[in-house]
Coordinates of C-alpha atoms and ligand atoms in Angstrom, one line a residue:
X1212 CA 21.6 -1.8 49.5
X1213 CA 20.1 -3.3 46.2
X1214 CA 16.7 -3.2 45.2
X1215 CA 15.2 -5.7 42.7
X1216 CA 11.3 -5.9 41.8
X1217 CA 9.4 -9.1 40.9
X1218 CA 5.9 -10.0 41.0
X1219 CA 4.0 -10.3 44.5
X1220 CA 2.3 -13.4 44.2
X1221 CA 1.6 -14.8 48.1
X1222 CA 1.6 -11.8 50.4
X1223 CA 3.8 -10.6 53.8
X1224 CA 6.9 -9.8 54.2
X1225 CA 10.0 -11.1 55.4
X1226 CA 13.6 -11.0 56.4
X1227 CA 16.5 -13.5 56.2
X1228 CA 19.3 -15.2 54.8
X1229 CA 18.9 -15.5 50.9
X1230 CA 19.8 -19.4 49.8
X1231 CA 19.9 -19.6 46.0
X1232 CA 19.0 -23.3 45.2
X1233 CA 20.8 -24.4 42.1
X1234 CA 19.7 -27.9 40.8
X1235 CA 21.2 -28.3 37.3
X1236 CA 24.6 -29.5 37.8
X1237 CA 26.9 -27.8 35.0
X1238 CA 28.9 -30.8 33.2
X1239 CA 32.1 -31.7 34.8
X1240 CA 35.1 -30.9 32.7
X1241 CA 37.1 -33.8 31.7
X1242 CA 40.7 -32.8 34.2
X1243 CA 43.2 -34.4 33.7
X1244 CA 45.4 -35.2 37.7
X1245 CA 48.6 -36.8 38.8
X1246 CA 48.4 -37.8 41.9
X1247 CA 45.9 -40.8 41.8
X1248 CA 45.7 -42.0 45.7
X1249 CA 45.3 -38.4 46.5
X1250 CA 42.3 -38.2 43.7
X1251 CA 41.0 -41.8 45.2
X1252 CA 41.2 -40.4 48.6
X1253 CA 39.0 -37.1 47.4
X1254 CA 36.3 -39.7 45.9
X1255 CA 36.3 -41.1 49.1
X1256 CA 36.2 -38.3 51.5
X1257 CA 32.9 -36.6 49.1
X1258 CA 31.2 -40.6 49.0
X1259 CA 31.2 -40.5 52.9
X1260 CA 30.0 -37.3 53.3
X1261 CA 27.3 -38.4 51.3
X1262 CA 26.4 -41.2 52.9
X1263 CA 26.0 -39.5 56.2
X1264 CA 23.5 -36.8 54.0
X1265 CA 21.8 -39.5 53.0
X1266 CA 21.2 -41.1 56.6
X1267 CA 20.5 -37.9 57.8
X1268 CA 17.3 -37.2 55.0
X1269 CA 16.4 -40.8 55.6
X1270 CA 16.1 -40.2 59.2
X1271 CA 14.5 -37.1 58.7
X1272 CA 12.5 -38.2 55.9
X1273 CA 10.9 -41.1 57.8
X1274 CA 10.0 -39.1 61.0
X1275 CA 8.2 -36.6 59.1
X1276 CA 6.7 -38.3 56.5
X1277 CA 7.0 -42.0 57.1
X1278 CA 8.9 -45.0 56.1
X1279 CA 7.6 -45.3 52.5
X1280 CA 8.9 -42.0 51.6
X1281 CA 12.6 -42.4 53.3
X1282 CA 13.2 -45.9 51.8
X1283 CA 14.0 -43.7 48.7
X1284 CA 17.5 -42.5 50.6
X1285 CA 18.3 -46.0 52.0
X1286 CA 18.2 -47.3 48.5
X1287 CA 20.7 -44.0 47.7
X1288 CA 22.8 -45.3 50.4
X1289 CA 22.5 -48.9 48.8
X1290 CA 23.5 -47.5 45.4
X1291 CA 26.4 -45.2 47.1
X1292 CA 28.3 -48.7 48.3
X1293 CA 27.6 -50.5 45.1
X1294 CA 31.2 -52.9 44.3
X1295 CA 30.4 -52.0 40.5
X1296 CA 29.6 -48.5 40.6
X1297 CA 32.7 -48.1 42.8
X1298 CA 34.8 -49.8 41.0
X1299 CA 33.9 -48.2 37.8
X1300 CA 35.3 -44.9 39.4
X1301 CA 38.0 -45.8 40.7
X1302 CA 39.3 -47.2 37.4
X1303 CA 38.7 -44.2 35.5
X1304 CA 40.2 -42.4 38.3
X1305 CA 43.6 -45.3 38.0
X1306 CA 43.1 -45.8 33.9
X1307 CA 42.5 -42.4 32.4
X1308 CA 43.8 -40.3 35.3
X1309 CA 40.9 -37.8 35.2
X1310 CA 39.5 -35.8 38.2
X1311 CA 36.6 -37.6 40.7
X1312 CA 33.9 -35.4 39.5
X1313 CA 34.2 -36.4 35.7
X1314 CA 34.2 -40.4 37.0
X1315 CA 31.4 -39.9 38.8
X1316 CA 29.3 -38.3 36.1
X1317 CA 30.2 -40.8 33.6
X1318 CA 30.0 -43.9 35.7
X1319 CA 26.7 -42.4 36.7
X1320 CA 25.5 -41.7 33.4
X1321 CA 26.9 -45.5 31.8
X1322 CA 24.6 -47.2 35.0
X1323 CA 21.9 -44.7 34.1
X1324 CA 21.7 -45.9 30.7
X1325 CA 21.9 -49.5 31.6
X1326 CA 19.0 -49.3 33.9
X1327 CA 16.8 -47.4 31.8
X1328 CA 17.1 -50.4 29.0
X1329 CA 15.4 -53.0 31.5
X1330 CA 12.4 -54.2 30.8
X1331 CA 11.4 -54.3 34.1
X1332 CA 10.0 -51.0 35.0
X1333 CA 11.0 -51.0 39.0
X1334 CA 14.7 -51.7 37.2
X1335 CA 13.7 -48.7 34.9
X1336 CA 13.2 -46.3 38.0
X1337 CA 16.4 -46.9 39.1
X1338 CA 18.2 -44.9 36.3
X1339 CA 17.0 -41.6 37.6
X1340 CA 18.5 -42.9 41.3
X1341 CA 22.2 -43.6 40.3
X1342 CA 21.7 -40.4 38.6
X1343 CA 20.5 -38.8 41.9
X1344 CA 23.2 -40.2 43.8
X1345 CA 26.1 -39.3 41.0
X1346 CA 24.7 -36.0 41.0
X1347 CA 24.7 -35.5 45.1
X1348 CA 29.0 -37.1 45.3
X1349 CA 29.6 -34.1 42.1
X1350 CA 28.3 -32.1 44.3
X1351 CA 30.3 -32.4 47.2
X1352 CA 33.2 -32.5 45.1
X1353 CA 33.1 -29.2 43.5
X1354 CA 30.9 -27.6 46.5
X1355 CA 27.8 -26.7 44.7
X1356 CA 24.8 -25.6 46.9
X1357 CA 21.8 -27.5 47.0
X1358 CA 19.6 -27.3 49.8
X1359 CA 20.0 -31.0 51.0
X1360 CA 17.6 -29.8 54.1
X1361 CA 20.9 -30.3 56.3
X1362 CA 21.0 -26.7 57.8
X1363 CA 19.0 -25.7 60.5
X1364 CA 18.8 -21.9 60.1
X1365 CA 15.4 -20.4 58.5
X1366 CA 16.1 -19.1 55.3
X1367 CA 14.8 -17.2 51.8
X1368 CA 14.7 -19.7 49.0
X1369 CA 15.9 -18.3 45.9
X1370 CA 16.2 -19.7 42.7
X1371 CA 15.6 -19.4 38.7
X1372 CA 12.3 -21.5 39.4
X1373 CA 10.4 -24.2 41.5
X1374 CA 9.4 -27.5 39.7
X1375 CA 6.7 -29.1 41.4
X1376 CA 9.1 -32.2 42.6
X1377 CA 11.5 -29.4 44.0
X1378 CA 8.9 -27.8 46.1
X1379 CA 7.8 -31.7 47.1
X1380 CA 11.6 -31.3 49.1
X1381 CA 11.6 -28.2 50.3
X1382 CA 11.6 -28.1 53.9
X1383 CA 8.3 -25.7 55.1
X1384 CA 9.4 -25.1 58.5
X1385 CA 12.4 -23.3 57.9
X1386 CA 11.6 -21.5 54.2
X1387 CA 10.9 -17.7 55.1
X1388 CA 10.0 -16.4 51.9
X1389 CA 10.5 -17.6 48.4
X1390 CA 12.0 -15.6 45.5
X1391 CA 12.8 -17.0 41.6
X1392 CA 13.5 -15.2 38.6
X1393 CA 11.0 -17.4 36.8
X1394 CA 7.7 -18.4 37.4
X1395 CA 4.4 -16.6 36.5
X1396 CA 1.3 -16.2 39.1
X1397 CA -0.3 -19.5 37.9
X1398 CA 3.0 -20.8 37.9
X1399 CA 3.4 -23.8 40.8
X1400 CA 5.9 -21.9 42.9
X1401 CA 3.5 -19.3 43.4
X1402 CA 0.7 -21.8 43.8
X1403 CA 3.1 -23.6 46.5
X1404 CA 4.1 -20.4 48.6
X1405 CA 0.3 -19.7 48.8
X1406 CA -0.6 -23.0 50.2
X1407 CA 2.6 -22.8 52.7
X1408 CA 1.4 -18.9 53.7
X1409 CA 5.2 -17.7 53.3
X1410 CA 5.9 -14.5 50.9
X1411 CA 6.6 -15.2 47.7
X1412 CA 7.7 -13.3 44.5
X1413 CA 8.4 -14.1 40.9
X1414 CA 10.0 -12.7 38.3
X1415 CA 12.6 -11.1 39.5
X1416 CA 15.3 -10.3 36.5
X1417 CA 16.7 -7.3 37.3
X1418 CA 19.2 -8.0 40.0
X1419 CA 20.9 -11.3 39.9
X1420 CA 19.8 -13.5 43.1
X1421 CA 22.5 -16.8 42.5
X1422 CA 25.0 -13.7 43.5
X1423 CA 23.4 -12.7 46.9
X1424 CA 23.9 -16.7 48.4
X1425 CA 24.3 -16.1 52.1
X1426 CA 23.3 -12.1 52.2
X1427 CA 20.6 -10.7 54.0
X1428 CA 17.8 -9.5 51.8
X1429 CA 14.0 -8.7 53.2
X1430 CA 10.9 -9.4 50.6
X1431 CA 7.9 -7.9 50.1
X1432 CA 5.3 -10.3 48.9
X1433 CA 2.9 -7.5 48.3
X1434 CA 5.0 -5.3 46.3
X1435 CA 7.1 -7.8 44.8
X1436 CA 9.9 -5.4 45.9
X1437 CA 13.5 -7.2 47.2
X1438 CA 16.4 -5.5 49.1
X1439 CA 19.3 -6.8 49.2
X1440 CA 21.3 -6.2 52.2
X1441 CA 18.3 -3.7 53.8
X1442 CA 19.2 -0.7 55.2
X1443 CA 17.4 0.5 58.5
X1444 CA 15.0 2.6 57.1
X1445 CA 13.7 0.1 54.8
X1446 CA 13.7 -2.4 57.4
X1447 CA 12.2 0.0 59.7
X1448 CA 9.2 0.0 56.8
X1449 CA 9.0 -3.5 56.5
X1450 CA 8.9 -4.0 60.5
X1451 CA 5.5 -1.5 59.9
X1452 CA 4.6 -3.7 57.4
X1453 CA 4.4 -6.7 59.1
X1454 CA 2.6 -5.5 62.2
X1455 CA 0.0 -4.6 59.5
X1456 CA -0.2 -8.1 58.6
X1457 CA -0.4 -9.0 61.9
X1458 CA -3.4 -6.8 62.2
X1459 CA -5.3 -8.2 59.4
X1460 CA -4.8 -11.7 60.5
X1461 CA -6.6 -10.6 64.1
X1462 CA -9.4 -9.6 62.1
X1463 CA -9.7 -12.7 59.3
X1464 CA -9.5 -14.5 62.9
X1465 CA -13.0 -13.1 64.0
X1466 CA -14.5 -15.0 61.3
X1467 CA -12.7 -18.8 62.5
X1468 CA -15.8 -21.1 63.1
X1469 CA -18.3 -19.3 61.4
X1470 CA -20.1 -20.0 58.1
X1471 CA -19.4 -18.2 54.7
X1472 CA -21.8 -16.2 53.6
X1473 CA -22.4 -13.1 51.8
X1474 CA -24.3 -10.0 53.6
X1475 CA -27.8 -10.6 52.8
X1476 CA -27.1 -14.5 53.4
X1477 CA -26.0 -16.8 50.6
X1478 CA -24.4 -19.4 51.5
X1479 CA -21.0 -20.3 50.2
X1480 CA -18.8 -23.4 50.4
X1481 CA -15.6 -22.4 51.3
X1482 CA -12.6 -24.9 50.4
X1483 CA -9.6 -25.5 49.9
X1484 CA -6.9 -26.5 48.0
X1485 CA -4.0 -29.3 49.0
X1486 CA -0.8 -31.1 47.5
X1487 CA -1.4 -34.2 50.2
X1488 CA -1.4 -34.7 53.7
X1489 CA 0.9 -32.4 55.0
X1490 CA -1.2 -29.9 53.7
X1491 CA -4.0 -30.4 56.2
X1492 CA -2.6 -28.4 59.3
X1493 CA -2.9 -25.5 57.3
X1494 CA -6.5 -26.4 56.3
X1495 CA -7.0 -27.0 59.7
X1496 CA -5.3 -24.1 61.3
X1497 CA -7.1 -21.8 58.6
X1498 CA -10.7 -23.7 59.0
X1499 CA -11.8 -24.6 55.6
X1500 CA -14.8 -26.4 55.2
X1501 CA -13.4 -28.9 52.9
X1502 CA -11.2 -30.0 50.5
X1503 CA -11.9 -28.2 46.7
X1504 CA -8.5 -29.4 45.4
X1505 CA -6.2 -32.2 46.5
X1506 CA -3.5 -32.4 43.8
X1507 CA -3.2 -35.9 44.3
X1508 CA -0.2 -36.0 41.1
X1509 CA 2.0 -34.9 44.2
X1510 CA 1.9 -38.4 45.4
X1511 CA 4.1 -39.2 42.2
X1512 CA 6.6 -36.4 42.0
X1513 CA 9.5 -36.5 43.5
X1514 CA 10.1 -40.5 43.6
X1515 CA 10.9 -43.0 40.9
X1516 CA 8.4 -45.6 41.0
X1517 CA 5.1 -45.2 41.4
X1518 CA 3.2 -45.1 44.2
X1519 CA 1.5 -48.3 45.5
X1520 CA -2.5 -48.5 45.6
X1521 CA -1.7 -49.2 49.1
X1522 CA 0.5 -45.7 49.2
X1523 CA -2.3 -43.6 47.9
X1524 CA -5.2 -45.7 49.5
X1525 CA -3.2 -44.4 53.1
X1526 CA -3.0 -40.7 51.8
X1527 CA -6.6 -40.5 50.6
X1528 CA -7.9 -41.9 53.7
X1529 CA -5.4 -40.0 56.3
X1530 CA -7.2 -36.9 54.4
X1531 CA -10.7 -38.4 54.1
X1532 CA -10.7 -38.9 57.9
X1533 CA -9.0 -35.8 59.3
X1534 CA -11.7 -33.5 57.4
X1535 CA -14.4 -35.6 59.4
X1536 CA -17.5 -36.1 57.0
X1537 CA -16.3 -32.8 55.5
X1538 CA -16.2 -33.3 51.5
X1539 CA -12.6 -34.0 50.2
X1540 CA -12.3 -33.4 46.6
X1541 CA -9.4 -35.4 45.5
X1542 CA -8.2 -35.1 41.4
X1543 CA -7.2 -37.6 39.5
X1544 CA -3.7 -37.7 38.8
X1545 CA -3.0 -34.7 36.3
X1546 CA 0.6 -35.5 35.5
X1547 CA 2.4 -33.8 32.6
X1548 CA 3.0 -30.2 31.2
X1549 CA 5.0 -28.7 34.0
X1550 CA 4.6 -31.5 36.2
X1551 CA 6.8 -34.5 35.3
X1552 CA 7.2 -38.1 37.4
X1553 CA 9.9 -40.0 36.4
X1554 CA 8.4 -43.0 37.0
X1555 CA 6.1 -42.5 34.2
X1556 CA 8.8 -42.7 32.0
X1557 CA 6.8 -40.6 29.5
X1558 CA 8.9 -39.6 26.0
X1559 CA 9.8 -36.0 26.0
X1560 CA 7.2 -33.8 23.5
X1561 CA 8.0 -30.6 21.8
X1562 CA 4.7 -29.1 23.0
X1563 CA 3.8 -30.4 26.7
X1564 CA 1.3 -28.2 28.0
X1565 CA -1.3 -29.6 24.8
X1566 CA 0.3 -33.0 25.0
X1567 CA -0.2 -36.3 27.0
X1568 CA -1.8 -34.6 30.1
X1569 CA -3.5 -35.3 33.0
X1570 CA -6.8 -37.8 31.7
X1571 CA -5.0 -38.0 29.0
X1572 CA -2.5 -40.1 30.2
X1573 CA -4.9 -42.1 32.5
X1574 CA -7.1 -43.0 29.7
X1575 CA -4.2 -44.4 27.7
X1576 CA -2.7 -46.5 30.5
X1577 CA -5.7 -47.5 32.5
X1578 CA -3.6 -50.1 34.9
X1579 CA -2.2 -46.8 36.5
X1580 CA -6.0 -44.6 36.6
X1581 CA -7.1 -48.2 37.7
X1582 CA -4.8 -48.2 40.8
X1583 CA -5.6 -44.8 41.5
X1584 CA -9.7 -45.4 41.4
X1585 CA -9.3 -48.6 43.6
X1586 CA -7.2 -46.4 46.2
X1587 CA -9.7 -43.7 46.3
X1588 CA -13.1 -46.4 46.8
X1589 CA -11.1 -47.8 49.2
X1590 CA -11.0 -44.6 50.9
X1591 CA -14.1 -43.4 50.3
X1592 CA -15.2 -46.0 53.0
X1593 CA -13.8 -43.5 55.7
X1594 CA -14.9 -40.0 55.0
X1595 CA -16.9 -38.2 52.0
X1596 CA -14.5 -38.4 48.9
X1597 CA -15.6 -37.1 45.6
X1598 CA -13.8 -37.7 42.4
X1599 CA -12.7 -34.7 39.9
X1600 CA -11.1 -35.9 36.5
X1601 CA -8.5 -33.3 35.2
X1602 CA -8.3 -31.6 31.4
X1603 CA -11.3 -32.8 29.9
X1604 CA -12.2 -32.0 26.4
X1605 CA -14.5 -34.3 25.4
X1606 CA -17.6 -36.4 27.0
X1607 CA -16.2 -39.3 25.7
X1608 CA -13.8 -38.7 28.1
X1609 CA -16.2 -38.8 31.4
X1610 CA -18.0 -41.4 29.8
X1611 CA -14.8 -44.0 29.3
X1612 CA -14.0 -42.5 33.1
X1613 CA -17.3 -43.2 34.6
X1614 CA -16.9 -46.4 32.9
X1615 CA -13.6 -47.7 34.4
X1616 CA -14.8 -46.2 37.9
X1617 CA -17.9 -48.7 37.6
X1618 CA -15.3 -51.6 36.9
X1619 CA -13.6 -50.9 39.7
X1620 CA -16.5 -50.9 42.1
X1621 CA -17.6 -54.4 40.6
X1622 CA -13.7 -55.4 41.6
X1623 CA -14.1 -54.3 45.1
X1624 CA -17.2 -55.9 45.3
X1625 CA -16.4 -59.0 44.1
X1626 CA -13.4 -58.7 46.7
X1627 CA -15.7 -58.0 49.8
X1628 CA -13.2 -54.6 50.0
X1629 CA -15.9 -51.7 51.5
X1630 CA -16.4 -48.3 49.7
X1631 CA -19.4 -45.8 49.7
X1632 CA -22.1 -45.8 46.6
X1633 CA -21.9 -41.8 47.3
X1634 CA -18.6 -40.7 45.5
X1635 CA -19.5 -37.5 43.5
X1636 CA -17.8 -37.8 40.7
X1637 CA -16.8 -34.5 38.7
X1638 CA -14.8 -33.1 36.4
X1639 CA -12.4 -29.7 35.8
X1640 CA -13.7 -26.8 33.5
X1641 CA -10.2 -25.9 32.7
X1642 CA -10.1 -26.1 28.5
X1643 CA -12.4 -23.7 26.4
X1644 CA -13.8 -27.3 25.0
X1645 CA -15.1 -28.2 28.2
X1646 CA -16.6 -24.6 29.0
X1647 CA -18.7 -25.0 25.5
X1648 CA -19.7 -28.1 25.9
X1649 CA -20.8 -27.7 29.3
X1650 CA -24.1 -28.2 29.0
X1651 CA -23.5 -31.6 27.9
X1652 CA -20.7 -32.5 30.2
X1653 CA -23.2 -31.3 33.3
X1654 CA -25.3 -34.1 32.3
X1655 CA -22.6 -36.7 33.2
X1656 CA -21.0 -35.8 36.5
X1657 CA -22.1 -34.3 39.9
X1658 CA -20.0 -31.1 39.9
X1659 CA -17.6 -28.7 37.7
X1660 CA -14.9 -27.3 39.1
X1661 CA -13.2 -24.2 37.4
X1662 CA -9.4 -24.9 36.7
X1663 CA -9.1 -21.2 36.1
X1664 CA -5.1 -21.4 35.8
X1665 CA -5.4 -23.5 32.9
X1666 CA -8.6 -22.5 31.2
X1667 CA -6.5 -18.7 31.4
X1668 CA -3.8 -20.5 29.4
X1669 CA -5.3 -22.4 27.5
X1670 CA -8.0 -19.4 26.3
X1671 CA -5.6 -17.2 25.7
X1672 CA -2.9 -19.2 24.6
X1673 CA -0.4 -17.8 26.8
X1674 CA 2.0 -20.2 28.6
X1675 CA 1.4 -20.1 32.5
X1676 CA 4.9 -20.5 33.1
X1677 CA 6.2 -18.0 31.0
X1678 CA 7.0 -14.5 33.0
X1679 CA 8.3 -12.6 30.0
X1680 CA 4.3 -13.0 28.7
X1681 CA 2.8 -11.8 31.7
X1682 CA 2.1 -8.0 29.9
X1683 CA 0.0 -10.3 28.1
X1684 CA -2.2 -11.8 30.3
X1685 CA -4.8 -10.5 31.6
X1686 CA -6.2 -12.6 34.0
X1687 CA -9.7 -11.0 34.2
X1688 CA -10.1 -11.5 30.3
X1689 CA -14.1 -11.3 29.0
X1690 CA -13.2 -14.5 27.2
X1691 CA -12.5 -16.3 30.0
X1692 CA -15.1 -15.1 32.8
X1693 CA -18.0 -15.2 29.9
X1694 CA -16.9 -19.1 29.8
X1695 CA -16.8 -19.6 33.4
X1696 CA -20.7 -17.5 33.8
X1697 CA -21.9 -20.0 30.5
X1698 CA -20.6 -23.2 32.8
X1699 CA -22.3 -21.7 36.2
X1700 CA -25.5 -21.6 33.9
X1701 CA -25.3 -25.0 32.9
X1702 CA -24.1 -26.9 35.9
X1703 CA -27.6 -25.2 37.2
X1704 CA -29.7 -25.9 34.6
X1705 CA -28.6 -29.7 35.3
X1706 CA -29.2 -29.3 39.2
X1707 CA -25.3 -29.4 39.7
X1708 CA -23.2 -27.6 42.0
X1709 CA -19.6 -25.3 40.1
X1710 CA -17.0 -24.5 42.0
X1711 CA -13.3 -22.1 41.1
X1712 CA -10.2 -24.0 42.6
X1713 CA -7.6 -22.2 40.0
X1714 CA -5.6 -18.8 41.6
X1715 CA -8.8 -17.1 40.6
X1716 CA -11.0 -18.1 43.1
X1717 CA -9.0 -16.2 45.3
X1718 CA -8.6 -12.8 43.8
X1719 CA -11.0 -10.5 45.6
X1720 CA -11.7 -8.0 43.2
X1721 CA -13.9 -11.3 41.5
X1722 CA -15.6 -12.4 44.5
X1723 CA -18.4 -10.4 43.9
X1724 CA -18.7 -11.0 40.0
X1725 CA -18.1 -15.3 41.0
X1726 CA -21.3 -14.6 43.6
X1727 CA -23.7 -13.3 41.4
X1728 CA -23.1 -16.1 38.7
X1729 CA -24.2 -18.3 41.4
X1730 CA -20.8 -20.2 41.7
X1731 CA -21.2 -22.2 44.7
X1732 CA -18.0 -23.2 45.8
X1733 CA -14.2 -21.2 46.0
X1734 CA -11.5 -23.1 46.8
X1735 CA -8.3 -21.4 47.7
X1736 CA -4.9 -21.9 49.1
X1737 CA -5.6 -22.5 53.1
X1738 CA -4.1 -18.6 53.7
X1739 CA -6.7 -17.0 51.6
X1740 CA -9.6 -19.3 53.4
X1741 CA -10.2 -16.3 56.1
X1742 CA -9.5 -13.6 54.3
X1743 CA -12.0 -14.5 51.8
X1744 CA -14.9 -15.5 54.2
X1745 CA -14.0 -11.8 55.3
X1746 CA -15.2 -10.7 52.1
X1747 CA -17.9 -13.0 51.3
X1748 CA -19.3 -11.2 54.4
X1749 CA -19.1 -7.9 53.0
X1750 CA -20.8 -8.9 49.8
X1751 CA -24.9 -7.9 49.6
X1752 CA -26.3 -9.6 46.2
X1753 CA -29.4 -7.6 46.3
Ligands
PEP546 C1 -6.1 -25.0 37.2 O1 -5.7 -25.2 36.1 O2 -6.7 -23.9 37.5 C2 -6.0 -25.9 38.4 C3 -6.6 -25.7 39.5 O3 -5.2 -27.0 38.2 P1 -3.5 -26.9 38.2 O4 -3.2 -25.5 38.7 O5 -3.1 -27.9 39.1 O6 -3.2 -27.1 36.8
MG547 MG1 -5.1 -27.3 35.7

């Protein structure tokens, strides 16, 4: 047995089959063959194995999350059978005699370039599809891993780190537990695992995981301790461990349907926080009484073109009605920093995390904040929507926000298309800027919300990503709760309600501290809903 410790940062334990997700390809080496039918034959073979993945996923893709997401594989298949792209390879193959995998990677990357110097922007998209498709056939061909979702067996994820668009394809029903060298507690793996429930921990450097592919290896979320290949008597512990879970989930059960408040009876609006529509079962299952945080960005990962106003109008308003008059705070897109879409075809910065970010971005290409604010009127016809702009520094900012919202109400209303008059519209506390000038930013919107993840990072300069820093980072810092206390005081001096939707909100050992500054609103990953209202409960302020 082998023992590795990481960070615990989504409790419970677990015990399965470790799969170690690898998604950078390593270049393939220029190898020189002889026999050229048998090479054309291997190219073959790997392209239809491919094209039955991608049927598969397309299948699968449309029965769980519609046909709008799966067209994205049937436009794979598409590219697979191209004459062009096939014939490219193949002539490399006949021409230069090198191995499959090298013409697939440079006929791949030659289309990839060619598509990316359209003008047209849907043309554009495509690059990072032949590239997608490329990368699948090399992988076949020199029998890489990469969780294509084809297996059926429940599973540990393991791998150096999560991007956001690799969570977007992870497969939640069968992923036991996640572990990745990487990551930090902020970091969006550990932010994912925590909306999905499933054990999760970071950081783990000491043993290495791409090594254990296919062992057993049981996690504890709590502990952030690993074992690889248990023994019985640390599976024997872990057994005891879980039943103690189960225990504590009977008792966060007691308090399903009933309000949050504290002892002496405050109330409390407890929230929480999503990544889209398939988040909702949990928010459901866990009975939140709204939405803090929908990460609406999600909607743009993981796909190269943007999504329709259609797209998102459907995704706002499948949330806006499940949640039933409940309110449904959905963000404004808050691309950039660790979150990339390709679609946005943004130019790569030295410095991402203070670059062009979030309202940033929306501010400086207004057709695609435009499309977004139509969607979410639109949807605001069928439930109680309220409108949170991401990584604001200045009031400028709201201001030329609030601005382009009014436009677009005038649009729909020229256009006869309904929407309510009632959006709240609010912004994130998540820069020290925004936390100092707070008193003047609560005289522009209807709610703050505290984005403690970033306002962490950003306060104490420490990258949210980066493990090796976490010795660093304390996430209770003075600096940090002293901002968050001076924005409670002057969303109330302006009459309007604060909320916490970063990691913070969650961490118990603050509950108490967040109550008596009078924050009204903690939204959380669904797990933590009931556990939390547990605790509320427990709270007297007197
Ligand atoms: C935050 O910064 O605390 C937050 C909630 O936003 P995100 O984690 O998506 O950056
Ligand atoms: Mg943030």
């Amino acid at each position: 047995m082998i023992t590795g410790k990481g960070i615990g940062v989504s409790t419970g334990v677990a015990i399965g089959k470790l799969k170690y997700q690898t998604n950078k390809l390593p270049r393939a080496e220029k190898r020189l063959i002889t026999d050229v039918s048998a090479e054309i034959k291997r190219f073959e073979s790997a392209k239809a194995k491919a094209a039955t993945q991608l049927a598969e996923l397309y299948v699968k893709t449309q029965k769980k999350l519609g046909e709008e997401n799966s067209l994205l594989f049937q436009i794979h298949q598409m590219m697979l059978e191209d004459l062009d792209y096939n014939d490219s390879i193949i002539e490399l193959i006949q021409n230069e005699k090198v191995c499959s995998e090298y013409a697939v990677q440079e006929t791949g990357r030659k289309f990839a370039e060619i598509f990316s110097n359209m003008d047209d922007e849907y043309m554009k998209g495509r690059s990072a599809d032949v590239k997608d498709v490329s990368d699948r056939v090399i992988r076949i061909l020199t029998g890489l891993s990469f969780d294509d979702g084809m297996d059926s067996e429940p599973y540990i994820l393991a791998a150096e780190d999560l991007s956001p668009s690799d969570t977007a394809q992870i497969d939640q029903d069968r992923v036991l537990a996640i572990v990745t060298s990487g990551g930090s507690s902020n970091s969006h793996t550990a932010i994912f695992a925590r909306t999905m429930g499933v054990p999760a921990v970071i950081g783990v450097t000491d043993i290495p995981l791409s090594e254990y592919n296919g062992k057993e290896i049981a996690v504890n979320g709590s502990t952030g301790e690993i074992f690889v290949e248990p023994d019985a008597a640390v599976k024997e512990k872990l057994l005891q461990e879980m039943e103690k879970q189960r225990h504590l989930r009977q008792l966060w059960k007691q308090f399903q349907g009933k309000k949050t408040t504290t002892k002496d009876g405050r109330r409390v609006n407890l929230y929480a926080n999503i990544g889209g529509p398939k988040d909702l079962k949990a928010v459901l299952a866990n009975d939140a009484e709204g939405i803090g945080l929908f990460r609406s960005e999600f909607l743009f990962l993981e796909r190269s073109t943007l999504p329709t106003e259609e797209e998102q109008f459907q995704a706002y308003r499948a949330v806006a009605e499940k949640m039933d008059g409940k309110r449904v705070v959905i963000r404004t897109l808050d691309i950039g920093a660790d979150k990339q879409a390709e679609s946005l075809h943004l130019p790569k910065e030295d410095n991402p995390a203070l670059g062009m970010r979030a309202i940033r971005i929306c501010l400086t290409r207004p057709e695609i904040f435009k499309t977004q604010l139509r969607a979410l009127y639109r949807a605001s016809h069928y439930g109680r929507i309220a409108i949170m702009f991401p990584m604001i520094t200045s009031v400028e900012e709201v201001q030329r926000s609030k601005e382009l919202c009014s436009q677009v109400k005038e649009e729909l209303k020229q256009q006869g298309i309904p929407f309510s008059e009632d959006v709240e519209l609010g912004i994130m506390i998540e820069t020290p800027a925004a936390a100092l000038i707070s008193d003047e930013l609560a005289q522009e919107v209807d709610f703050f919300s505290v984005g403690s993840n970033d306002l962490t990072q950003y306060t104490l300069a420490i990258d949210r990503q980066n493990s090796s820093l976490l010795p660093f980072c304390n996430t209770h810092h003075k600096a940090v709760l002293r901002m968050i206390q001076m924005s409670a005081e002057n969303a109330h001096k302006s009459k309007i309600w604060i909320g916490i939707c970063g990691e913070l909100a969650a961490d118990e050992s603050l509950t108490e501290t967040f109550m008596k500054m009078g924050i009204d609103e903690l939204s959380v990953a669904p797990s933590s809903v009931l556990p939390l209202r547990m605790k509320i409960s427990s709270i007297s302020l007197k």
